[in-house]
Coordinates of C-alpha atoms and ligand atoms in Angstrom, one line a residue:
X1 CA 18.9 -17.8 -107.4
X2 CA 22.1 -19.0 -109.4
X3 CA 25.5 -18.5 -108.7
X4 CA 27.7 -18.5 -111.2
X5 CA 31.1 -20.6 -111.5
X6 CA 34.6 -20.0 -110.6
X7 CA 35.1 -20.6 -114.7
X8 CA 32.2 -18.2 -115.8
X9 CA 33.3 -15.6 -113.3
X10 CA 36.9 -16.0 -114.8
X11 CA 35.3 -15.9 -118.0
X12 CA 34.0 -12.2 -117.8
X13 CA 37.2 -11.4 -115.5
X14 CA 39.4 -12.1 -118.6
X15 CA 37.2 -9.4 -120.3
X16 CA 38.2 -6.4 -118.0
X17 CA 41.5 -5.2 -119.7
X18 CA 44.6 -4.0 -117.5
X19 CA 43.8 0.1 -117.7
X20 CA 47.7 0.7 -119.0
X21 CA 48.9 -2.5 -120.2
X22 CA 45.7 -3.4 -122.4
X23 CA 45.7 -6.7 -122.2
X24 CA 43.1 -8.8 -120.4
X25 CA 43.4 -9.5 -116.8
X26 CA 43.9 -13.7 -117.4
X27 CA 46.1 -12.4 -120.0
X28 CA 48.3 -10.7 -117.9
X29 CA 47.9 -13.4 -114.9
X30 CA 46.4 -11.0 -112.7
X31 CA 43.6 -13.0 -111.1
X32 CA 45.0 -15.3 -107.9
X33 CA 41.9 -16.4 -107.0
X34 CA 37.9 -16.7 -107.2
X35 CA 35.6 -17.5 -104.3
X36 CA 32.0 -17.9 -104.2
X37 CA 30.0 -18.2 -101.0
X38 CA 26.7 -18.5 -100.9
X39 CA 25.3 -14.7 -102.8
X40 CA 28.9 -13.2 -102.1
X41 CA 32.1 -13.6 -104.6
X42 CA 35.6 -12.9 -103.3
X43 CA 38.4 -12.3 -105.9
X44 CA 41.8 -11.7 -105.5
X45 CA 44.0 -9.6 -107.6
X46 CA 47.7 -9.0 -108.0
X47 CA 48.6 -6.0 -109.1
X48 CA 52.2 -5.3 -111.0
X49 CA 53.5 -2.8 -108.5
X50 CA 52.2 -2.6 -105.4
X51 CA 51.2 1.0 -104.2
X52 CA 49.9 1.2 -108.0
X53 CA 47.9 3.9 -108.7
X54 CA 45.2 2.4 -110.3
X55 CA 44.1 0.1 -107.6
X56 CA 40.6 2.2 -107.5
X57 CA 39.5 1.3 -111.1
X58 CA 39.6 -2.5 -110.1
X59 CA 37.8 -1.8 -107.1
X60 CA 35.3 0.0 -109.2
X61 CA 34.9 -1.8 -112.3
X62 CA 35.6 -5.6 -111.0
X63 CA 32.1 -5.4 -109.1
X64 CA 30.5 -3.4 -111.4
X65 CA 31.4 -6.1 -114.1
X66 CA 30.6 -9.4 -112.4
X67 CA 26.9 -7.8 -111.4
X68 CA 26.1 -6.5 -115.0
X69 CA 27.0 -10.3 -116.0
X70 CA 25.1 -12.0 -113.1
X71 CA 22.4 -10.0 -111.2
X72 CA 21.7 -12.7 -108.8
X73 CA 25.7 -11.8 -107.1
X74 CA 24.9 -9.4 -103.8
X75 CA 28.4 -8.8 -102.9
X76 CA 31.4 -8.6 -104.4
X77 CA 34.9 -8.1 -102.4
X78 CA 38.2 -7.4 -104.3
X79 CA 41.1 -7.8 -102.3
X80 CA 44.5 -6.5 -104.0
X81 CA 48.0 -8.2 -103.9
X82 CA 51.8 -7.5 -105.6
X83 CA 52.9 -9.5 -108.1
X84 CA 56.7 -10.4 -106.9
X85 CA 59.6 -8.8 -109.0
X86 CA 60.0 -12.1 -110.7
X87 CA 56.4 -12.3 -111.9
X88 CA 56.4 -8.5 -113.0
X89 CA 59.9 -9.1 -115.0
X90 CA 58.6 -12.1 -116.7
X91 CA 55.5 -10.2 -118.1
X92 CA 57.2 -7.2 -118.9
X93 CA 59.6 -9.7 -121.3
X94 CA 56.9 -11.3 -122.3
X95 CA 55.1 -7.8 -123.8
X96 CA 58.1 -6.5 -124.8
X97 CA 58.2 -9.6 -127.3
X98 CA 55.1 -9.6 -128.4
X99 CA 55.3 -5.4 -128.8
X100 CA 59.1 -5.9 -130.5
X101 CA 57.3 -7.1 -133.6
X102 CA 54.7 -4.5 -134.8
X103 CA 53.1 -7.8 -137.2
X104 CA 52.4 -9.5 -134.2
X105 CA 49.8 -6.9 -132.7
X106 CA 46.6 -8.9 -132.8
X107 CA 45.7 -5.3 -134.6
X108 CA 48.6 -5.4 -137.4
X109 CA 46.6 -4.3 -140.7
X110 CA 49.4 -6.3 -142.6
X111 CA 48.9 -9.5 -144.1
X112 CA 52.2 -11.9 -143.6
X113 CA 52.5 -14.8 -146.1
X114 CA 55.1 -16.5 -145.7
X115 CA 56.6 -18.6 -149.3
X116 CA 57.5 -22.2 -148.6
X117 CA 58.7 -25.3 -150.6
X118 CA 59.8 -28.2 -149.6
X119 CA 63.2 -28.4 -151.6
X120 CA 65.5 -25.2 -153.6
X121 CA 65.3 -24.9 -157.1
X122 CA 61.5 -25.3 -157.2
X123 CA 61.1 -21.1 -157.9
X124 CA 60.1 -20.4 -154.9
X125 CA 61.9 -17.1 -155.3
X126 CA 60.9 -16.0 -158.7
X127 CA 57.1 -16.5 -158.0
X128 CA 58.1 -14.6 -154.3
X129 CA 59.3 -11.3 -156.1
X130 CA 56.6 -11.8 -158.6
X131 CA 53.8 -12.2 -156.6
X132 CA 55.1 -9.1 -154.6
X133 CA 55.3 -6.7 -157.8
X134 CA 52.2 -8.0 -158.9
X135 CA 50.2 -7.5 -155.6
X136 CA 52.4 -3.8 -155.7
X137 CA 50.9 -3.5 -159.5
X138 CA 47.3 -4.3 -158.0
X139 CA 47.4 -1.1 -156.1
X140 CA 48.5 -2.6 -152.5
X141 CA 51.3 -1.8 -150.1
X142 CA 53.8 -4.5 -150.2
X143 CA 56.9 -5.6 -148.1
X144 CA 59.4 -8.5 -149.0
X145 CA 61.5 -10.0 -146.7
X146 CA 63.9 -11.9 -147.7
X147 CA 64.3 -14.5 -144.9
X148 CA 66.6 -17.4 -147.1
X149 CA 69.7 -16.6 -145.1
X150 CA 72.3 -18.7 -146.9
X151 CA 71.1 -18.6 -150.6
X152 CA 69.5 -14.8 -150.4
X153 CA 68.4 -14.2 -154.6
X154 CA 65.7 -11.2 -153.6
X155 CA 68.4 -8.6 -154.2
X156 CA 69.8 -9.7 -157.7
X157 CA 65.8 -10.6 -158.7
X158 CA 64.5 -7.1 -157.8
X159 CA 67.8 -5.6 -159.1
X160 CA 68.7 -3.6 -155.6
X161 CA 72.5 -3.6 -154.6
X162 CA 73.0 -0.9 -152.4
X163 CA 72.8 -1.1 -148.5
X164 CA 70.1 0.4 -147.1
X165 CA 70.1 3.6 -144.7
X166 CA 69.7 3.6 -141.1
X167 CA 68.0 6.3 -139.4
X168 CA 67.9 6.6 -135.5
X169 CA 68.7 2.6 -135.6
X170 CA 65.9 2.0 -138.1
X171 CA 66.9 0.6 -141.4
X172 CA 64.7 1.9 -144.5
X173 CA 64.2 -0.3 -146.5
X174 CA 64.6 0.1 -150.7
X175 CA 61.4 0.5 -152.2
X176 CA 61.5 -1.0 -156.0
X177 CA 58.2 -1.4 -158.0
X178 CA 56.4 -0.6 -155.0
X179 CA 57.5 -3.2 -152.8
X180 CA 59.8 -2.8 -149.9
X181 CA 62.4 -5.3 -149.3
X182 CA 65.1 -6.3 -146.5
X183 CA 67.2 -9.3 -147.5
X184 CA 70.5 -9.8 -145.5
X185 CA 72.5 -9.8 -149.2
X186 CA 72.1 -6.2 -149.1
X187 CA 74.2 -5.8 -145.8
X188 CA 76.9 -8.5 -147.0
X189 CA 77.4 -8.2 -150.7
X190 CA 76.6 -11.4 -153.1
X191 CA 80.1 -13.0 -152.7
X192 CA 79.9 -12.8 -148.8
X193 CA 78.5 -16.4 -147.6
X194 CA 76.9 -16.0 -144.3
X195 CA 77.8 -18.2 -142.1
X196 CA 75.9 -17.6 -139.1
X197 CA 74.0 -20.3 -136.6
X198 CA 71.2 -20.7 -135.0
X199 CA 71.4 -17.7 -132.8
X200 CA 72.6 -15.2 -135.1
X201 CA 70.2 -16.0 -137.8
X202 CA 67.4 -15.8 -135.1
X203 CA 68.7 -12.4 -134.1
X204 CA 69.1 -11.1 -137.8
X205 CA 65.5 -12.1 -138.7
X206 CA 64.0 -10.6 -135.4
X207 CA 66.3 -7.0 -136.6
X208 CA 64.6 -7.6 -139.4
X209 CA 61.2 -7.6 -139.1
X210 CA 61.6 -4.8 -135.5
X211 CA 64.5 -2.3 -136.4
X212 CA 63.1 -2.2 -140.3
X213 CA 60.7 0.6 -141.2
X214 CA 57.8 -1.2 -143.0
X215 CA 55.3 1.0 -142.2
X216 CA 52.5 -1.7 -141.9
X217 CA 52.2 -2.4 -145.7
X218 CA 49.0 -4.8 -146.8
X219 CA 51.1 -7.3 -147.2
X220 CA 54.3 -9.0 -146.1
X221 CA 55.8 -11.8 -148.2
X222 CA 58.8 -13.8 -146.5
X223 CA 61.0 -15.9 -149.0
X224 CA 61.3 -18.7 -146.6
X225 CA 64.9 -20.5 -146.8
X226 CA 64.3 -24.3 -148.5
X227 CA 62.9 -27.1 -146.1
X228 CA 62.1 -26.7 -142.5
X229 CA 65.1 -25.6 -141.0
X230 CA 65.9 -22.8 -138.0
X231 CA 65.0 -20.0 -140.0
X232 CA 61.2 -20.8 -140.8
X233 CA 60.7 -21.6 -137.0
X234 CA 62.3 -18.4 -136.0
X235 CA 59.7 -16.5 -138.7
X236 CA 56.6 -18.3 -137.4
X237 CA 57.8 -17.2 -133.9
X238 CA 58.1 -13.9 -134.6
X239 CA 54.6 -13.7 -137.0
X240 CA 52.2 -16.3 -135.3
X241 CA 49.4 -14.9 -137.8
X242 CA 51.2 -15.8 -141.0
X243 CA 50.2 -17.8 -143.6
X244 CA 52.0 -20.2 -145.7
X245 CA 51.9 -20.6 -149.7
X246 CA 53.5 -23.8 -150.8
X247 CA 55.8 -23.9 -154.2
X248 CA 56.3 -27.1 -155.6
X249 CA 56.6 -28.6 -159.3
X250 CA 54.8 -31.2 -161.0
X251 CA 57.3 -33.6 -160.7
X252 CA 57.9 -33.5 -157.2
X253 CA 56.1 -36.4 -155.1
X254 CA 53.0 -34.6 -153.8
X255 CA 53.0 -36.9 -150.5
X256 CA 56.6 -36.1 -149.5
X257 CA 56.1 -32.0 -149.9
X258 CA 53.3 -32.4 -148.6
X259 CA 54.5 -34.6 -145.4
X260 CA 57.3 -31.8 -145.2
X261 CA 54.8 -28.8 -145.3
X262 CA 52.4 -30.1 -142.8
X263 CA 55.5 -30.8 -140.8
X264 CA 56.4 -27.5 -140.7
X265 CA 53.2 -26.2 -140.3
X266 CA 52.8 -28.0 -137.4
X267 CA 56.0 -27.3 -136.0
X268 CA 55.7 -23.5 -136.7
X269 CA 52.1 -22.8 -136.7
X270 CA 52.1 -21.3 -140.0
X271 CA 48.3 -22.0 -141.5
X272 CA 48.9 -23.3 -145.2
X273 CA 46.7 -21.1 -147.4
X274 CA 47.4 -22.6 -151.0
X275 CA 50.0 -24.0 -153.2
X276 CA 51.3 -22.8 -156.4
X277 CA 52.6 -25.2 -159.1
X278 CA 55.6 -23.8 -160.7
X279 CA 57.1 -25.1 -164.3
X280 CA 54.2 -26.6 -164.9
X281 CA 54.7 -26.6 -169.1
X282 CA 56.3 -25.4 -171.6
X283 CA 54.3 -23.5 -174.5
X284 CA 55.6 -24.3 -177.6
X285 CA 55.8 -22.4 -181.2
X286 CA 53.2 -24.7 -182.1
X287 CA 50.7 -23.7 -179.4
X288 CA 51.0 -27.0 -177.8
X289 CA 51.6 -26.9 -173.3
X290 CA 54.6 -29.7 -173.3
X291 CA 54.8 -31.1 -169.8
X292 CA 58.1 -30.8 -169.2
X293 CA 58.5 -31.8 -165.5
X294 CA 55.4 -34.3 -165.6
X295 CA 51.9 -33.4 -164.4
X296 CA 49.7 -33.2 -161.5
X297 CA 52.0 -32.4 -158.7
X298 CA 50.4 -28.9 -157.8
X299 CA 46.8 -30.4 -157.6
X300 CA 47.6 -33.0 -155.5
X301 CA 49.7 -31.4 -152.9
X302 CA 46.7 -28.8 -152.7
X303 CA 44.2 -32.0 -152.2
X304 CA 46.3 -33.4 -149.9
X305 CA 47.1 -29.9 -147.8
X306 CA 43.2 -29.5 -148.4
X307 CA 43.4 -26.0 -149.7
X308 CA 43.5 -24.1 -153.3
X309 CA 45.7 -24.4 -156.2
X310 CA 46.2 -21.0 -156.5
X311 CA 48.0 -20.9 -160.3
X312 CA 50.0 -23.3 -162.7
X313 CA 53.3 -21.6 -163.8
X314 CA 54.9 -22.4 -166.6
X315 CA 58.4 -22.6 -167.6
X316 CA 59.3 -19.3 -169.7
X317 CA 62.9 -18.6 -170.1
X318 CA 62.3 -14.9 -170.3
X319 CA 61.1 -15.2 -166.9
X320 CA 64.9 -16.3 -165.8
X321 CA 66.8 -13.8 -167.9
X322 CA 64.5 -11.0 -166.6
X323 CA 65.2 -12.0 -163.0
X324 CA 68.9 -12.4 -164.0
X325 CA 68.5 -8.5 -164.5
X326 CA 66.2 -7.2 -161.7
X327 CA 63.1 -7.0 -164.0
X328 CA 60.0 -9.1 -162.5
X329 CA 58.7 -10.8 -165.7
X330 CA 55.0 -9.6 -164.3
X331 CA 56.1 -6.1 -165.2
X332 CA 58.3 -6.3 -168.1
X333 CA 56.2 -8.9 -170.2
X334 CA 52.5 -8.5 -168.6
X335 CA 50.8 -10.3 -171.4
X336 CA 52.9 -12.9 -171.1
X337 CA 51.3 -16.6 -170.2
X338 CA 53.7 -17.2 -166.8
X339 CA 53.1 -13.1 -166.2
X340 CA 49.3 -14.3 -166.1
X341 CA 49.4 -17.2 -164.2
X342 CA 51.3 -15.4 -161.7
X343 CA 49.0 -12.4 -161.6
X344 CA 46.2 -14.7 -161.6
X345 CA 47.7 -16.1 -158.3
X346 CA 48.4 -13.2 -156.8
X347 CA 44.6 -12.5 -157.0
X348 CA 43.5 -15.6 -155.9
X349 CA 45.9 -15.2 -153.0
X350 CA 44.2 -11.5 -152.3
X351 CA 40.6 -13.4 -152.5
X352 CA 41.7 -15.8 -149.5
X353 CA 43.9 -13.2 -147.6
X354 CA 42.0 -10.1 -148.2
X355 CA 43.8 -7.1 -146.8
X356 CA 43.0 -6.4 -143.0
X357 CA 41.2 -3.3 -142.6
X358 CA 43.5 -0.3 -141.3
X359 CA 42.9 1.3 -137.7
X360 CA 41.5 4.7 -138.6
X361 CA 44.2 6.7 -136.7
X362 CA 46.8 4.8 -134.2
X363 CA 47.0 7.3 -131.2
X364 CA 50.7 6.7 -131.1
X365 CA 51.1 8.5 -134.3
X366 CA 53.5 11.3 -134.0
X367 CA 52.1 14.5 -134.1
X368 CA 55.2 16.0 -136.2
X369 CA 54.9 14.3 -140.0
X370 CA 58.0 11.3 -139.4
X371 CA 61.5 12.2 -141.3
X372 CA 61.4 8.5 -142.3
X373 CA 60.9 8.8 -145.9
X374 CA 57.9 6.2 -145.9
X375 CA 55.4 5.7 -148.0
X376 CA 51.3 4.6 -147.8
X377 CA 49.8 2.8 -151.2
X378 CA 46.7 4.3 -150.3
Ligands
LIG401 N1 58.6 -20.7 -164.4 C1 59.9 -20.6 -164.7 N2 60.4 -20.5 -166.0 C2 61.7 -20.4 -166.2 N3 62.6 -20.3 -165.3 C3 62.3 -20.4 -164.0 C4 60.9 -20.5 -163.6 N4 60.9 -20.5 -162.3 C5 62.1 -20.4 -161.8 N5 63.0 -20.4 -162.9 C6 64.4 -20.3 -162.8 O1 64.9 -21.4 -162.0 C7 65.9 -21.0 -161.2 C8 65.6 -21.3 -159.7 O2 64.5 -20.5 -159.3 P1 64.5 -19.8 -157.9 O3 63.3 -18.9 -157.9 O4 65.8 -19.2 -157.5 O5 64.2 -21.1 -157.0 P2 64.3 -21.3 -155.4 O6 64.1 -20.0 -154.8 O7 63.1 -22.2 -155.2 O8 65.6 -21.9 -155.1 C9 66.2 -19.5 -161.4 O9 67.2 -19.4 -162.3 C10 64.9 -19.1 -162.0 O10 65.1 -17.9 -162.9
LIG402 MG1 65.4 -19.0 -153.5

């Protein structure tokens, strides 16, 4: 005969999932305690309110469970508890967080990148909004939040101005090109400096990523505020399955962007997927690639960060007078050599972060067709 442990019986415990919650029992800090004595287990289980009616399907499926998983178990006794109010209120916050932010579900079909760089000015906003209408122009669903608080460019780059409606306390978000996009510059106007904290920022960006109606596009891409302030700890909070793509010139010393992006990966949690060198030449009449800002910086930031270079940009000034009017240069001038480099990376970034297959049918869909004027890719 062999018993199994305390840990493996915990193991297969953590399996069974709360029958309303739907989260696992260790999860949810339901089992108090395991004893085994000699061909007999004893296991004690708090339930979150105490005459609950479901106290029959643990009796029922606890035993059932630990048998299936060991056959050599004769006996098995559950004895039910109450979690006290302070327990219950402390895991009700605790879903209620993780449910606030529909990307968070572990079953979120949307992809959340998350566009870093380690100093402003780099064009980490330009290749944001490009990336996004070229991922849109691929044929996915795209969302683009615009999480640089203080020096917001997403509006003026994607050419929206107007604020956006609210319906029932949900804010819809404009839809240009095919990509959604939040960015607090359409609630304050561009000659409104925010001058919010800690707190408030934390509070906008959580508005914006629970009262927004994204409608779980394949991808989310969040134009991170410069350097590893409040804001991008907030984010990662919020989306603890994002990725990060790096932006950084070839100029700029690969070991301090580096330092600061595993930094804040660390800090945050954010897995670093790739980097993308921006400004990386300038094409001239004659043909020639003029290294303007130096060489190399892109590649070894990805070798250091140990992941892909996912494109070399290069300086174009028709990308900056197209963004000065709302016109991604991936759209206006496709054939264009930074147009291809940045659709180029945009595919590469698909290969590594392939979109995440879509439930066939939440059961929390309404049966009525929503008035929420959203729209699927596919
Ligand atoms: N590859 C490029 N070619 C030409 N101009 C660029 C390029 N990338 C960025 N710019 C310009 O550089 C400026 C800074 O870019 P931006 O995307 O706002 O940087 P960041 O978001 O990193 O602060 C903008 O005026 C932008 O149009
Ligand atoms: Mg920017």
């Amino acid at each position: 005969m062999s018993m199994p442990t305390q840990e493996q019986i915990s193991a297969v415990l953590g399996e069974i999932q709360d029958p309303e919650l739907h989260r696992g029992l260790n999860e949810l800090n339901m089992v108090r305690d395991i004893t085994v004595e000699g061909d007999s287990v004893r296991v004690l289980i708090a339930l979150t309110i105490p005459g609950c009616p479901l106290k029959s399907y643990f009796t029922d499926v606890v035993p059932a469970k630990l048998r299936q998983a060991f056959p050599d178990i004769a006996h098995v006794q559950v004895d039910l508890t109450a979690m006290t109010e302070q327990e219950r209120s402390a895991l009700v916050g605790g879903l209620r967080r993780q449910q606030a932010t529909p990307f968070a579900r572990p079953d979120s079909s949307t992809q959340v990148i998350a566009i870093g760089s380690g100093k402003g000015g780099v064009g980490k906003s330009s290749t944001t909004v490009n990336l996004a209408a070229s991922l849109a122009k691929q044929g996915h669903s795209v969302g683009l939040l615009d999480a640089d608080v203080w020096g917001f460019s997403v509006p003026r780059m994607l050419g929206v101005h107007e604020r956006p409606t609210v319906v029932d306390n949900m804010i819809i978000p404009p839809e240009v090109f095919g990509v959604r996009t939040v960015s607090i510059g359409l609630f304050t106007g561009e000659d409104n400096p925010v001058v919010w904290r800690g707190p408030m920022l934390h509070k906008a960006i959580q508005q914006f990523l629970t009262d927004v109606h994204w409608d779980e596009p394949d991808y989310l891409l969040v134009d991170l505020p410069p350097g590893t302030g409040d804001v991008s700890i907030s984010i990662a909070q919020f989306l603890p399955g994002a990725s990060m793509v790096v932006v950084t010139t070839p100029q700029a010393a690969a070991e301090k962007v580096a330092q600061r992006a595993g930094f804040m990966a660390a800090k945050t949690g954010l897995k670093v997927a790739g980097v993308i060198e921006n400004m990386s030449f300038f094409r001239g009449d004659d043909g020639k690639a003029y290294p303007i800002f130096g060489e190399g910086g892109g590649a070894s930031l990805a070798a250091r960060l140990g992941v892909p270079l996912l494109g070399r940009v290069p300086l174009d000034p028709a990308l900056r007078e197209l963004a000065d009017v709302g016109m991604p240069v991936v759209l206006r001038a496709p054939d264009s050599e930074v147009a291809q480099a940045l659709d180029t990376a945009a595919k590469e970034l698909v290969n590594l972060l392939p979109p995440r297959p879509r439930p066939a049918k939440r059961i929390n869909l309404p049966l009525i067709p929503s008035v929420l004027p959203g729209k699927h890719g596919h």
